Structure formats: C-alpha cells, structure tokens
GROMACS .gro file of C-alpha atoms in nm:
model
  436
    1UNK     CA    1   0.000   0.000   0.000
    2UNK     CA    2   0.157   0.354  -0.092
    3UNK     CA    3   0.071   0.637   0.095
    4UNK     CA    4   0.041   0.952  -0.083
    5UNK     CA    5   0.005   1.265   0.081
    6UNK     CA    6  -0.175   1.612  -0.079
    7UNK     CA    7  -0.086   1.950   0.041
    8UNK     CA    8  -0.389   2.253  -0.055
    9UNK     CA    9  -0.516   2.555   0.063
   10UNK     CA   10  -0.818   2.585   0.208
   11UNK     CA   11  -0.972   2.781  -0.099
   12UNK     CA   12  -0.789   2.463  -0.304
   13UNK     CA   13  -0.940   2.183  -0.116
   14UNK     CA   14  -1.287   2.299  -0.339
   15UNK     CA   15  -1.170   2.080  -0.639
   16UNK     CA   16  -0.891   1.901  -0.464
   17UNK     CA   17  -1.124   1.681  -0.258
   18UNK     CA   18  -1.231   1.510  -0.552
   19UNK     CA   19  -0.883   1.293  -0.573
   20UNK     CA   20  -1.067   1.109  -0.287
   21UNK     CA   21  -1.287   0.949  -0.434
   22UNK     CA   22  -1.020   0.808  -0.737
   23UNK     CA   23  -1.013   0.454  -0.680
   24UNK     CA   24  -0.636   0.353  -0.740
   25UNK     CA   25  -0.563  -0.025  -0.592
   26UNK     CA   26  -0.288   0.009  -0.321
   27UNK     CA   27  -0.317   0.370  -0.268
   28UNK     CA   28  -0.363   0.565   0.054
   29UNK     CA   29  -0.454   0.920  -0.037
   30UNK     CA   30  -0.464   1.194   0.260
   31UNK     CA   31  -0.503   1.592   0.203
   32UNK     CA   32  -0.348   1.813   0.422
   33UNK     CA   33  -0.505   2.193   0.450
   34UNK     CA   34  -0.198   2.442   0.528
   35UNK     CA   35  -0.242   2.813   0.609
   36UNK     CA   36   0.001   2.970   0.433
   37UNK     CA   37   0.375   2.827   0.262
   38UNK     CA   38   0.563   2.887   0.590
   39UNK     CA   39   0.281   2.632   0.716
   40UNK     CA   40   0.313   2.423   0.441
   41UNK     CA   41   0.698   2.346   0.542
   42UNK     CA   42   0.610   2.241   0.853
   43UNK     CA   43   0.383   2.035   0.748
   44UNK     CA   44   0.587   1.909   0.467
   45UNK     CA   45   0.867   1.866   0.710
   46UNK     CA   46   0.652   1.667   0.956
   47UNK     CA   47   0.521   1.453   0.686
   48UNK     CA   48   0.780   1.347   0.427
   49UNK     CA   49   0.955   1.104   0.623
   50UNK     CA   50   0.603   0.893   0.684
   51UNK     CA   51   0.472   0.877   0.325
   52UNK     CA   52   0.573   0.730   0.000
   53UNK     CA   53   0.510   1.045  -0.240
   54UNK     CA   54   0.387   1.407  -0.198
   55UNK     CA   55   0.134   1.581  -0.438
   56UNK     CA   56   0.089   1.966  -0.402
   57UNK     CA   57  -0.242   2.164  -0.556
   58UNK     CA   58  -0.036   2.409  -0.787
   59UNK     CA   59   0.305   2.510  -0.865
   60UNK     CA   60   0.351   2.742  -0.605
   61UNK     CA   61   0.363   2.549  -0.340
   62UNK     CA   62   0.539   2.245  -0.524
   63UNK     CA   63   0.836   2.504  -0.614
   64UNK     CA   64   0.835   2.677  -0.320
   65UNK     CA   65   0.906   2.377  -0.109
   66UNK     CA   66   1.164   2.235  -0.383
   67UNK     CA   67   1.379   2.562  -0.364
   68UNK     CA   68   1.313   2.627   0.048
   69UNK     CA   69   1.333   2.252   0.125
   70UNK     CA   70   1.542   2.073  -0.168
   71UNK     CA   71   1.728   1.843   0.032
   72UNK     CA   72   1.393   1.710   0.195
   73UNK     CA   73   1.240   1.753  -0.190
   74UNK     CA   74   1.459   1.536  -0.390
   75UNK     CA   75   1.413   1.231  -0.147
   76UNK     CA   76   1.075   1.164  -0.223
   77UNK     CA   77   0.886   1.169  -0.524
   78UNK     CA   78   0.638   1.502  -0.540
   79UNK     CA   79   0.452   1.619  -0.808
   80UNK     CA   80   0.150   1.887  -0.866
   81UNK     CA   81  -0.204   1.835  -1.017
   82UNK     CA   82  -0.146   2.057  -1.341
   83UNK     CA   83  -0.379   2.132  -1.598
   84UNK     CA   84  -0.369   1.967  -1.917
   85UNK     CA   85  -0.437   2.081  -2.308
   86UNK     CA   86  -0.786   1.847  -2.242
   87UNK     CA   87  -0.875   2.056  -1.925
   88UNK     CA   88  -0.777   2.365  -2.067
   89UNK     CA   89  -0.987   2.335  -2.360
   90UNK     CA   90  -1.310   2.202  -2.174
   91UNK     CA   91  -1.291   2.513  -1.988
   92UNK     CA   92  -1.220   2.758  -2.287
   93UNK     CA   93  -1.522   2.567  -2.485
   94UNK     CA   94  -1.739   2.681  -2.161
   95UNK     CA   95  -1.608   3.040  -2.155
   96UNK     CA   96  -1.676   3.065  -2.488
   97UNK     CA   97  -2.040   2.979  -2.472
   98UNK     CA   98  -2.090   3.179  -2.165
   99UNK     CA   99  -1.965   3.456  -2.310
  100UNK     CA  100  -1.985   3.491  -2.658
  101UNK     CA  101  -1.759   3.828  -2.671
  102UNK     CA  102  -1.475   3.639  -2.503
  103UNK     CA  103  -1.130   3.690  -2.713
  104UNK     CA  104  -0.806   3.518  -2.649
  105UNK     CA  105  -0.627   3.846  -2.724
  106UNK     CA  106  -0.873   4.046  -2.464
  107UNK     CA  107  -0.801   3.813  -2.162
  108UNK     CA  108  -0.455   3.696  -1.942
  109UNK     CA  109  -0.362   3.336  -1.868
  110UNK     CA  110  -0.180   3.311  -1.573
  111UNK     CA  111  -0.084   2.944  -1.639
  112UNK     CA  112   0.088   2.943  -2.011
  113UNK     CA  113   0.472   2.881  -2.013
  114UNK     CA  114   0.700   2.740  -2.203
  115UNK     CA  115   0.720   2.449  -1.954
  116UNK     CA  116   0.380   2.302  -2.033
  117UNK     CA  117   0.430   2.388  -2.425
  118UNK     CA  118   0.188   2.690  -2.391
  119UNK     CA  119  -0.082   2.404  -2.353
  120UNK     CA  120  -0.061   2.428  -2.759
  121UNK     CA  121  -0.190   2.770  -2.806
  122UNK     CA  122   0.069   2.919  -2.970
  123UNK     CA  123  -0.001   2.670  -3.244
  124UNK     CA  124  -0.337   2.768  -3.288
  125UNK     CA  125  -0.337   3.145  -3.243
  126UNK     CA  126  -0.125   3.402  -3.431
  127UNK     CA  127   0.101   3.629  -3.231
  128UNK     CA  128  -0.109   3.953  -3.222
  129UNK     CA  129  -0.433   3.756  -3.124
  130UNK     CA  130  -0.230   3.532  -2.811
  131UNK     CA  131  -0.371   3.637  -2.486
  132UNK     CA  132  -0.133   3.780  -2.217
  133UNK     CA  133   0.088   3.555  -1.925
  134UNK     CA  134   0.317   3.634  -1.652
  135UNK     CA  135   0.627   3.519  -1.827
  136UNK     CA  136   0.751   3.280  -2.081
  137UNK     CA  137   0.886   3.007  -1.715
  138UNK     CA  138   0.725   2.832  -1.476
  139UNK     CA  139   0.958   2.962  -1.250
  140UNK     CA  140   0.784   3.275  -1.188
  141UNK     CA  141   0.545   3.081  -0.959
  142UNK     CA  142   0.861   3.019  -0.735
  143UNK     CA  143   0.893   3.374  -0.637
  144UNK     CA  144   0.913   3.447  -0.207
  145UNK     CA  145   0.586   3.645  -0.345
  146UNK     CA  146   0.444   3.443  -0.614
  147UNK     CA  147   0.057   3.566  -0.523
  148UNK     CA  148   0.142   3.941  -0.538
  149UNK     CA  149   0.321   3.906  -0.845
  150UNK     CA  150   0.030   3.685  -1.038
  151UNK     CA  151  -0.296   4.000  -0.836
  152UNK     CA  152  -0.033   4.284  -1.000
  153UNK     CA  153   0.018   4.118  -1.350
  154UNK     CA  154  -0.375   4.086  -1.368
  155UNK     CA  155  -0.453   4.394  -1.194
  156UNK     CA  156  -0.234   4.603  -1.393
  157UNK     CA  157  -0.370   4.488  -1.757
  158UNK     CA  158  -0.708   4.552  -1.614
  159UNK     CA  159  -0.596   4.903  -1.497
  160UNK     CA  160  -0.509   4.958  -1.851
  161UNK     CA  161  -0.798   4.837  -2.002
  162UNK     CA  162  -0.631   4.564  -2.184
  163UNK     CA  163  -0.811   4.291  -2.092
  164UNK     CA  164  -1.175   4.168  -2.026
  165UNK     CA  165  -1.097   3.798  -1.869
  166UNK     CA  166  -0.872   3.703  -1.642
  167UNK     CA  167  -0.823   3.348  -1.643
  168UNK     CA  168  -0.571   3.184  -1.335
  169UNK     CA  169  -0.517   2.863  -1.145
  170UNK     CA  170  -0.497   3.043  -0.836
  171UNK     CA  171  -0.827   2.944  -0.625
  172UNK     CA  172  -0.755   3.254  -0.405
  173UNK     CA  173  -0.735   3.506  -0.641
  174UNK     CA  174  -1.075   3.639  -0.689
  175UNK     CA  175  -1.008   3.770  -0.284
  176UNK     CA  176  -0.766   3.984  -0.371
  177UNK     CA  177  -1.012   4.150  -0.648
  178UNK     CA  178  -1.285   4.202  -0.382
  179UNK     CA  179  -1.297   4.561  -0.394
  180UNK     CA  180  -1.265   4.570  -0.724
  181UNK     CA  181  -1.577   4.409  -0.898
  182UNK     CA  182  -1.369   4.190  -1.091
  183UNK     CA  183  -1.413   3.841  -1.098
  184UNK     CA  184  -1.117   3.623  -1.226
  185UNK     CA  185  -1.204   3.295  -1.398
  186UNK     CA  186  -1.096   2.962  -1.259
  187UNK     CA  187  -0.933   2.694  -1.423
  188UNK     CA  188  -0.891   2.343  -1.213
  189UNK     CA  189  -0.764   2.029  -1.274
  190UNK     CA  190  -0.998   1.791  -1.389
  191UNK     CA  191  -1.085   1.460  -1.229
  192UNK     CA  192  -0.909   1.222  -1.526
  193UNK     CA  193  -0.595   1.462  -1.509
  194UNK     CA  194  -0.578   1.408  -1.140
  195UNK     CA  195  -0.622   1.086  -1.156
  196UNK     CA  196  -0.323   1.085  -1.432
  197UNK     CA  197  -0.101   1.270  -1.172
  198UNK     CA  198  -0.159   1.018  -0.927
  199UNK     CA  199  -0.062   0.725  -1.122
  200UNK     CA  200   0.229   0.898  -1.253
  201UNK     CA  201   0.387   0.959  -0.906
  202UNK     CA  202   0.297   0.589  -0.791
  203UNK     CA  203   0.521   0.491  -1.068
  204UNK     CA  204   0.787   0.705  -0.914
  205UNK     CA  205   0.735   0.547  -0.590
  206UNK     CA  206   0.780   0.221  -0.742
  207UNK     CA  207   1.095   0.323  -0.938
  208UNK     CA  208   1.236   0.430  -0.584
  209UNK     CA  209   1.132   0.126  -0.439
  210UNK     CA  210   1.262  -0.101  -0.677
  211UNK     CA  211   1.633   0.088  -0.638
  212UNK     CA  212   1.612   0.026  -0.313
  213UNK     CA  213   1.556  -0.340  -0.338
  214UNK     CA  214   1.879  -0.353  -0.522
  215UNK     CA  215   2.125  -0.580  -0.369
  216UNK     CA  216   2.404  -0.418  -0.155
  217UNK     CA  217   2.713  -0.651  -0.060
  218UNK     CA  218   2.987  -0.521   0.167
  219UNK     CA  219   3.369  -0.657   0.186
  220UNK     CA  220   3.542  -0.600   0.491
  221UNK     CA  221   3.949  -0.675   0.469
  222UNK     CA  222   4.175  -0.691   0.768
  223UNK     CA  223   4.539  -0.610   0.733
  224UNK     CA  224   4.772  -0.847   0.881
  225UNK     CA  225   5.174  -0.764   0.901
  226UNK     CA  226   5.264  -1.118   0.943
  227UNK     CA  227   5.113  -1.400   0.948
  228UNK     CA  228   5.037  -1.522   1.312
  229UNK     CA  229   4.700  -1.749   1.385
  230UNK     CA  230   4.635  -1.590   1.695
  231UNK     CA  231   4.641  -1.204   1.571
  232UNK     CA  232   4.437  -1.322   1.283
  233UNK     CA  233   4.220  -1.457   1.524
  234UNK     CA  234   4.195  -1.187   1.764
  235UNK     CA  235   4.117  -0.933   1.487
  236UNK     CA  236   3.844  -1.193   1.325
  237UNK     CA  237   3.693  -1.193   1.702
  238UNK     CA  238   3.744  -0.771   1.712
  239UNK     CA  239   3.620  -0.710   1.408
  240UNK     CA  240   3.297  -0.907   1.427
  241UNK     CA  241   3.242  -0.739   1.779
  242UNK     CA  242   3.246  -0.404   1.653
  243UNK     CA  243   2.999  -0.530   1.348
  244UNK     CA  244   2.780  -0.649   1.604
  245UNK     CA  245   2.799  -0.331   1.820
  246UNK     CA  246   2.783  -0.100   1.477
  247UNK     CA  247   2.457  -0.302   1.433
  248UNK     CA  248   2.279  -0.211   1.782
  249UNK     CA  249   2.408   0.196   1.742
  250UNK     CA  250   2.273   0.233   1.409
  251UNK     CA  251   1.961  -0.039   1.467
  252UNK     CA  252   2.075  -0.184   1.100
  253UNK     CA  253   2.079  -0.564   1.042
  254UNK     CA  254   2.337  -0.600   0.824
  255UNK     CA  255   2.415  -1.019   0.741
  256UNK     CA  256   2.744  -1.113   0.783
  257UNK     CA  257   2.978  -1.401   0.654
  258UNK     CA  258   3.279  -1.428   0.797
  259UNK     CA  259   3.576  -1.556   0.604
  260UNK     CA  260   3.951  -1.614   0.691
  261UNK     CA  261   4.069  -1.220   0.688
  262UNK     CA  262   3.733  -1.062   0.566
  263UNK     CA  263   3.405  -1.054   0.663
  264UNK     CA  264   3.102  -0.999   0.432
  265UNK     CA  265   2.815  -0.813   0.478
  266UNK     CA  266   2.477  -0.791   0.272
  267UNK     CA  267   2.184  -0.530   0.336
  268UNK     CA  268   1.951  -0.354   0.129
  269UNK     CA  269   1.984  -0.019  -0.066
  270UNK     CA  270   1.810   0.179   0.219
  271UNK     CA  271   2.014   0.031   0.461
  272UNK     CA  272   2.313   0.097   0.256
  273UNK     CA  273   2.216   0.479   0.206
  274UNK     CA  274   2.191   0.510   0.577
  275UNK     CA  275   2.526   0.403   0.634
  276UNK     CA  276   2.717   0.572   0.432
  277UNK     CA  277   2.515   0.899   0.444
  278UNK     CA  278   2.388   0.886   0.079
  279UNK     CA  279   2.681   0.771  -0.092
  280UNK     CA  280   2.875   1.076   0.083
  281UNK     CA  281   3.076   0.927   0.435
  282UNK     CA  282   3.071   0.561   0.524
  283UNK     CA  283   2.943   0.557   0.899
  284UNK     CA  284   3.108   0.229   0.932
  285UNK     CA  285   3.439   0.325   0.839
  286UNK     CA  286   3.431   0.615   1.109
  287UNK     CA  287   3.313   0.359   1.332
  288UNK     CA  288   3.589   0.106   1.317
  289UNK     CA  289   3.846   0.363   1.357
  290UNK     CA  290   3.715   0.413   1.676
  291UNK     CA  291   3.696   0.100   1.797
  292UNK     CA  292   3.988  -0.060   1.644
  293UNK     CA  293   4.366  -0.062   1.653
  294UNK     CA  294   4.420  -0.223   1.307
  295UNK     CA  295   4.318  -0.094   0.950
  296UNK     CA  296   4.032  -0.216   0.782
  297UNK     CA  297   3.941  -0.241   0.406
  298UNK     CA  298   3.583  -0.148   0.304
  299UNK     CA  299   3.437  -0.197  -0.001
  300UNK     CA  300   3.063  -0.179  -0.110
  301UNK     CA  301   2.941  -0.352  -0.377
  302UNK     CA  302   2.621  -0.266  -0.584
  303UNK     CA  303   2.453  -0.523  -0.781
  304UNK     CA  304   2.128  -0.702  -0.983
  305UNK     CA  305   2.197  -1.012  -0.803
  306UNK     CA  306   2.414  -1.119  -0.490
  307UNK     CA  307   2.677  -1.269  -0.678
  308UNK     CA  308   2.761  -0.955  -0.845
  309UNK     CA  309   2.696  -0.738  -0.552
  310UNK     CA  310   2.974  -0.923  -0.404
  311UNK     CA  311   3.220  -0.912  -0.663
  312UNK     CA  312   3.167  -0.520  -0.695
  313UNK     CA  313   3.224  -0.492  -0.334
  314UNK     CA  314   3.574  -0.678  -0.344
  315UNK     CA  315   3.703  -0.498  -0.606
  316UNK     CA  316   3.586  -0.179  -0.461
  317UNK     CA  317   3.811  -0.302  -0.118
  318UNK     CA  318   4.104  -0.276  -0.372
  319UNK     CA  319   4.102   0.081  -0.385
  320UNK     CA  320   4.174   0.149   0.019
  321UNK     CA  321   4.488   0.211  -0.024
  322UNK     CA  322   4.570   0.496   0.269
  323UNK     CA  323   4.709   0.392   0.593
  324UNK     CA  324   4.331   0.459   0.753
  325UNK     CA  325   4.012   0.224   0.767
  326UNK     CA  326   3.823   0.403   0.441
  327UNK     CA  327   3.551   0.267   0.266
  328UNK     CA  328   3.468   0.305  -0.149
  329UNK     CA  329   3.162   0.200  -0.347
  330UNK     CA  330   3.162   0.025  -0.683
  331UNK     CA  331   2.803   0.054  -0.805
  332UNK     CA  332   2.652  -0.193  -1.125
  333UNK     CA  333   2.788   0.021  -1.395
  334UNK     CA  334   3.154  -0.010  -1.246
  335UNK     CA  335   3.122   0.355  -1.125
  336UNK     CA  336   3.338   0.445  -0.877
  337UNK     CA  337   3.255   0.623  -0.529
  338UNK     CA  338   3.511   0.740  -0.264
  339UNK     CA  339   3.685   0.738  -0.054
  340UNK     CA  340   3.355   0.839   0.151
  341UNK     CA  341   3.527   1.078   0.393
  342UNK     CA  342   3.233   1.317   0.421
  343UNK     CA  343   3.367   1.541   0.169
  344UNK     CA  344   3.146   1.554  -0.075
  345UNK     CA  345   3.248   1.925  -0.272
  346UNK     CA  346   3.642   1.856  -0.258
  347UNK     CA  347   3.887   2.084  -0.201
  348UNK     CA  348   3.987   2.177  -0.493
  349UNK     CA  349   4.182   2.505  -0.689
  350UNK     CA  350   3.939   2.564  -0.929
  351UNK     CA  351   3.630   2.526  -0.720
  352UNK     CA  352   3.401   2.865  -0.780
  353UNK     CA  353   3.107   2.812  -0.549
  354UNK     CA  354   2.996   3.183  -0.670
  355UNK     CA  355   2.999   3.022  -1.016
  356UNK     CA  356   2.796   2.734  -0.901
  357UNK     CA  357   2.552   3.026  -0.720
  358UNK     CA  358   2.516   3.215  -1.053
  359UNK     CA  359   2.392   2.848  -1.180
  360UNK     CA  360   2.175   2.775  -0.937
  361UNK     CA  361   1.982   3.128  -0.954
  362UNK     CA  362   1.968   3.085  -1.371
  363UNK     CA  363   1.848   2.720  -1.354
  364UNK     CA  364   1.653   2.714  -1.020
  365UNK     CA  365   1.808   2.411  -0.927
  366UNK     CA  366   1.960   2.312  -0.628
  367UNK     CA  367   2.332   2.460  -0.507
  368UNK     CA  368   2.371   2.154  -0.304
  369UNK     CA  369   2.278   1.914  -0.644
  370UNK     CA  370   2.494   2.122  -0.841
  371UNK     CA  371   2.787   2.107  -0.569
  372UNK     CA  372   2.779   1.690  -0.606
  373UNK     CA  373   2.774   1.715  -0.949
  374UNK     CA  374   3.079   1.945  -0.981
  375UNK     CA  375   3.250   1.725  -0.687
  376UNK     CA  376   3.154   1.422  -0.883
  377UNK     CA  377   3.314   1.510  -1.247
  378UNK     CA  378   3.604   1.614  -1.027
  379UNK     CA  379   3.634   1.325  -0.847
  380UNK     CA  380   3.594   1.045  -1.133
  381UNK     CA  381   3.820   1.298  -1.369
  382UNK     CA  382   3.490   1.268  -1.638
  383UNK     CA  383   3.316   1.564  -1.775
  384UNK     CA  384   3.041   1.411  -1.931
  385UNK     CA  385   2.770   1.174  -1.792
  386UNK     CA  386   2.452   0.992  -1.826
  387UNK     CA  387   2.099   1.096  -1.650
  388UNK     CA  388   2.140   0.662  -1.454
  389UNK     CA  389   2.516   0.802  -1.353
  390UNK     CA  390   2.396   1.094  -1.219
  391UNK     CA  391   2.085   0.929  -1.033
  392UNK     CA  392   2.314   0.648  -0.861
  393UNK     CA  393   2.537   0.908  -0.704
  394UNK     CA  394   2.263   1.179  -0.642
  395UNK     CA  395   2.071   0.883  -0.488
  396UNK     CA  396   1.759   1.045  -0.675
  397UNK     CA  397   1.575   0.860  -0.928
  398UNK     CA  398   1.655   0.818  -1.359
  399UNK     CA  399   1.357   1.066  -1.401
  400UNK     CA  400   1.519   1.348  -1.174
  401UNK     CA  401   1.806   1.327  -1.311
  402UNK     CA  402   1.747   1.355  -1.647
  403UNK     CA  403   1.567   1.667  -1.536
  404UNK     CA  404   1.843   1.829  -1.407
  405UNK     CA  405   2.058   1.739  -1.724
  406UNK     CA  406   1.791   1.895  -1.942
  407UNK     CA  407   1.755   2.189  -1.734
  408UNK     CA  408   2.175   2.247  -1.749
  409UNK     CA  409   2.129   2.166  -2.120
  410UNK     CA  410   1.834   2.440  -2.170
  411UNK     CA  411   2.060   2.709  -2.002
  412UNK     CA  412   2.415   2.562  -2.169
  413UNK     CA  413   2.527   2.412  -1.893
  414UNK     CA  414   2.571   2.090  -2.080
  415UNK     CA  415   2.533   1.962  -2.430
  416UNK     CA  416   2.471   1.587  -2.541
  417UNK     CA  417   2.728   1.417  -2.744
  418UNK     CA  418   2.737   1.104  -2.909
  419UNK     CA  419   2.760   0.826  -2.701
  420UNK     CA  420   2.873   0.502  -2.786
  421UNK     CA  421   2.863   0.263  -2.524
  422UNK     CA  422   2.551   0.102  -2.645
  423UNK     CA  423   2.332  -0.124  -2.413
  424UNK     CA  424   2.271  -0.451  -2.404
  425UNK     CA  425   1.865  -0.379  -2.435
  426UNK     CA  426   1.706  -0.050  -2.531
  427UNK     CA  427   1.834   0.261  -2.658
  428UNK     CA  428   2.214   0.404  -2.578
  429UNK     CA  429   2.175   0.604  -2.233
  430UNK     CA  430   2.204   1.008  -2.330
  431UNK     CA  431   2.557   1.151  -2.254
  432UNK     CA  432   2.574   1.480  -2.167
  433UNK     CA  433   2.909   1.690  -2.144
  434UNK     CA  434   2.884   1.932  -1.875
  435UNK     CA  435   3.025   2.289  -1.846
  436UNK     CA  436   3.005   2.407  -1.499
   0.00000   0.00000   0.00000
C-alpha cells in the first residue's frame, strides 16, 4: 500500500477533494489543508519522512518547497495536479459559450509557459491575437511572493484596459479583487488529469522502491603484518564485535559471513544509504576507527543479483589504499565512489562556489545538487555523464536526473554528445558533457 500525501489551501481543497474518491488499488490518499507556505513546510517537514510520495495543488507550493526545502524535496517523489491541453480546452469551450464576446487576445492566462508547451496555443493562435501571461517560465510561480506578483500582473492589464478575462489557477485570487468588482475565472484540474497525476507519481514510488531493493554486498578486509593465527584470530573476534555493536548503534541488520581475513556483509539499498550517508561518508568506516587498533578495508558492492553485488564490493576493497580504515563503493555500472570521507564538494583550486551560485539562480536548481555534481566530475576525472550516472550518485531517481541534465542543457550548462557505449537492451543512455 503507498501512501500519498496532498498539500492545498483551504480555498484549493474545493476541487482538490475530488482525488478522494479516485479509486487507485494500493493507494492511501490523505489531504493536508496548510495556512500559508511557511505552514506548508512544517507540514511538509513533519510529513515526508512517513509517506511514499507528496502531491501539491499548484506550482507554487510544489516550487516553493523544492527551492526552500530541496534536500527534503529530492528524497521523495512530489509532483503537482497541473492542468492539461484536455482541461484547458473544456474550460475555454465553456467560456466561450458563456460569453460569446470572449477573445483570447482580450483576456490573461496566468498558467501558459514554455514548460507546459503553452498548452498548444501558440499553435493555434497568431502572435497579435495570443492572450497575455506572466512570463515565458514556470519559474515565476517560485517567487518568495508568487501571489502578489500573479494579483499585479492581472490587476495592472485591467488598470489599462487591456483585458476583459482574467483566467488563473490560483483558487484565491478572486479575494484579492474584492474591492474591485472583478471576478477572475478559474481553471482546475480535472478529475481524469488528477487521476493521471496520481498514477504517474505511484510509478515514481515504485521506481524508488525497486532501487532500493537492489542488492548491496559489503567486503570487509583486515590487514595483517605477518602471518600469526592468533592475531588473525583476535582481529576476526574484534572485528565481528564491533559489526555487532555497529549493528545495535545504528539499529541496521546488516548479514554477515565471515571468512579467513574478511568478513562480508549484505543489506539492502536503504540500509546501505543510511550508512554511508547517501553515498557521501561511510558511517562504518568512522566507526571502526574508533573502535579498532588495526586498519580495515571497506568496499561496497552494488549489484542485480548477490553474486555480483559481491564481486563489486571486493574490487571496490582494492582501492583502500591509505594507511586509515576508508571505505569506497563500486556501483553496477563499475562507477566508482570514494573514498567516503564526508567530503562531498572537494577541495579543490578551481572550485568557484559563486559560479555554481550564478547556476543555481539561472536554472533554479539546487546549489547543493549542483555542488555533487561538480564534486563528482572532479572526483571520477569525467566531464560528461549519463541521467542513470547521475541518479546512482545523487541517490535520486533516472527521471530526476534527467531533469536536471535537461535543465543544465536548456541554459548551456551541458550539451549531449554522441555516445557510444551502447546497451545490451534498449536505446544508448544520453551523454551529456557538462560545463560548470
């Protein structure tokens, strides 16, 4: 059973009640009324660590809590009902009849951007008869003060006697017209399209969980000066100890095999991202250190099956070559992570976090995101890589991404190129050089 959860305003809840009564199989569908968006991150806060996948009512609270909250965000899939072309011209075909006088070049639509293709009206419509928007980006709707912007857009036109409509998505706009005698026209999602957006983000959910059912192996090496049974003994006996005792602290149950100098250990991918701190610091490694007096060799091993989880995770031992217990991950597509020391954004000459800023701001995407990225192509000496690379070291699903490779594609930040590694199945994974 997944458990979705939907954020909406009060004035929202109007139309969004209706997702209750969809009828998904394995679906749990509760809707949460917030105040205002300072509200809605407590909320979201309170409530993303209990359910599967989030749904917000529009885009300003879905952006608002991906740019205020994007390390929360990006661990769990969210989504917004949105109103698609079908919607959008159900409710025009109703205007229309309504009011016969109604022109698209006479009216503002608050919810046309490039993102959502203009819903297809600038195929239809010539340029001097296409009605008014905010802006040509969704990202407009992300604004600290996304509802004053959207009253003083309409407000303005209608101050100039521009207009004659005002069509929005924003169920609360018509309050801020009170005074005014103007009543704005609402456009909702439908029931289908709702519907849509549900089963859309249950896929998600089941793309997360079926990464995290990915077998994880972990091989744990002992070094030995000499070879003397009963120090090879004693550190078998230590090390196992401190496995155990790693196992109460954290309250993981991580199965282990022990072997004449190494130990193995299996878990699953949640398990695995909880130890070493999404891919970023190996808990275990820091934990060892503590407790014991010899080095130890970690490797991780990601995999389809067992059998190759554990092969991944010996050859990723190989690469502990420092004088310190250190850990390293060797995911399925021989991708190489480490050593997790914590230290994620490297220290490096040429690192220009005011660079990364300027990125960030241009692309609304997240500083932190962009920070791995930049670490990453530093740290496996590659510039360009695939939207599965950057999803098994982001520990965010294909889907996001490939988002954020479009997005640093849209504003130059990368550029494909021809790839040719070729899959066994399928199409060749997209390879995309970055310039950051």
């Amino acid at each position: 059973m997944y458990k979705i959860c939907v954020f909406s305003t009060i004035y929202s809840y109007r139309w969004v009640k209706k997702c209750e009564n969809i009828k998904i199989d394995n679906i749990n569908l509760q809707i949460y009324i917030y105040d205002d968006l300072s509200h809605l991150e407590k909320l979201f806060l309170e409530k993303v660590k209990t359910y599967d996948g989030v749904i917000f009512s529009g885009q300003i609270p879905y952006l608002h809590i991906q740019k205020q909250l994007n390390e929360y965000f990006s661990t769990i899939p969210c989504a917004f009902f949105d109103i698609t072309e079908r919607d959008f011209y159900y409710k025009i075909a109703e205007i229309q009849y309504k009011y016969p006088d109604f022109s698209f070049k006479h009216c503002i639509i608050d919810f046309l951007y490039k993102e959502n293709n203009y819903l297809s009206l600038k195929d239809i419509l010539l340029p001097e008869d296409f009605p008014y928007i905010l802006g040509d980006s969704i990202d407009v709707f992300g604004l600290p003060n996304a509802y004053e912007v959207v009253y003083e857009a309409h407000a303005k036109l209608w101050e100039e006697q521009r207009i004659r409509f005002s069509l929005t998505r924003l169920t609360n706009l018509y309050t801020y017209f009170e005074d005014d005698n103007i009543q704005p026209i609402l456009v909702t999602p439908t029931f289908d399209s709702m519907q849509i957006t549900i089963l859309e983000i249950m896929k998600e959910i089941e793309v997360v969980n079926l990464m995290n059912s990915q077998v994880v192996a972990g091989y744990l090496e002992f070094s030995m000066s000499q070879n003397d049974p009963a120090e090879i003994e004693y550190r078998q006996i230590a090390l196992y100890k401190s496995i155990l005792d790693f196992n109460r602290k954290l309250g993981t149950s991580l199965i282990t095999y022990r072997s004449a100098i190494h130990y193995e250990l299996i878990t699953n991918y949640s398990d695995f991202l909880l130890i070493t701190n999404n891919q970023q610091k190996c808990s275990l490694a820091e934990f060892l250190r503590e407790q014991l007096s010899f080095k130890v060799k970690i490797g991780w091993g990601i995999g389809k099956t067992l059998q190759e989880a554990r092969i991944q995770a010996e050859k990723a031992a190989t690469y502990c070559t420092g004088s310190l217990t250190e850990s390293y991950i060797l995911t399925k597509e021989n991708h190489l992570i480490g050593p997790l020391d914590g230290d994620t954004s490297i220290a490096m000459k040429d690192f220009d976090n005011d660079k990364l800023e300027e990125i960030a701001k241009n692309t609304n995407l997240s500083l932190l995101h962009l920070q791995k990225i930049y670490g990453l192509v530093y740290k496996l000496k590659k510039e360009s890589l695939t939207a599965e690379e950057l999803s098994v070291h982001l520990s965010i699903s294909v889907r996001t991404a490939s988002r954020i490779l479009k997005r640093l594609e849209e504003f130059n930040y990368a550029s494909p190129v021809s790839n040719n590694v070729t899959r066994a199945k399928g199409r060749p994974s997209k390879l995309y050089k970055l310039d950051l």
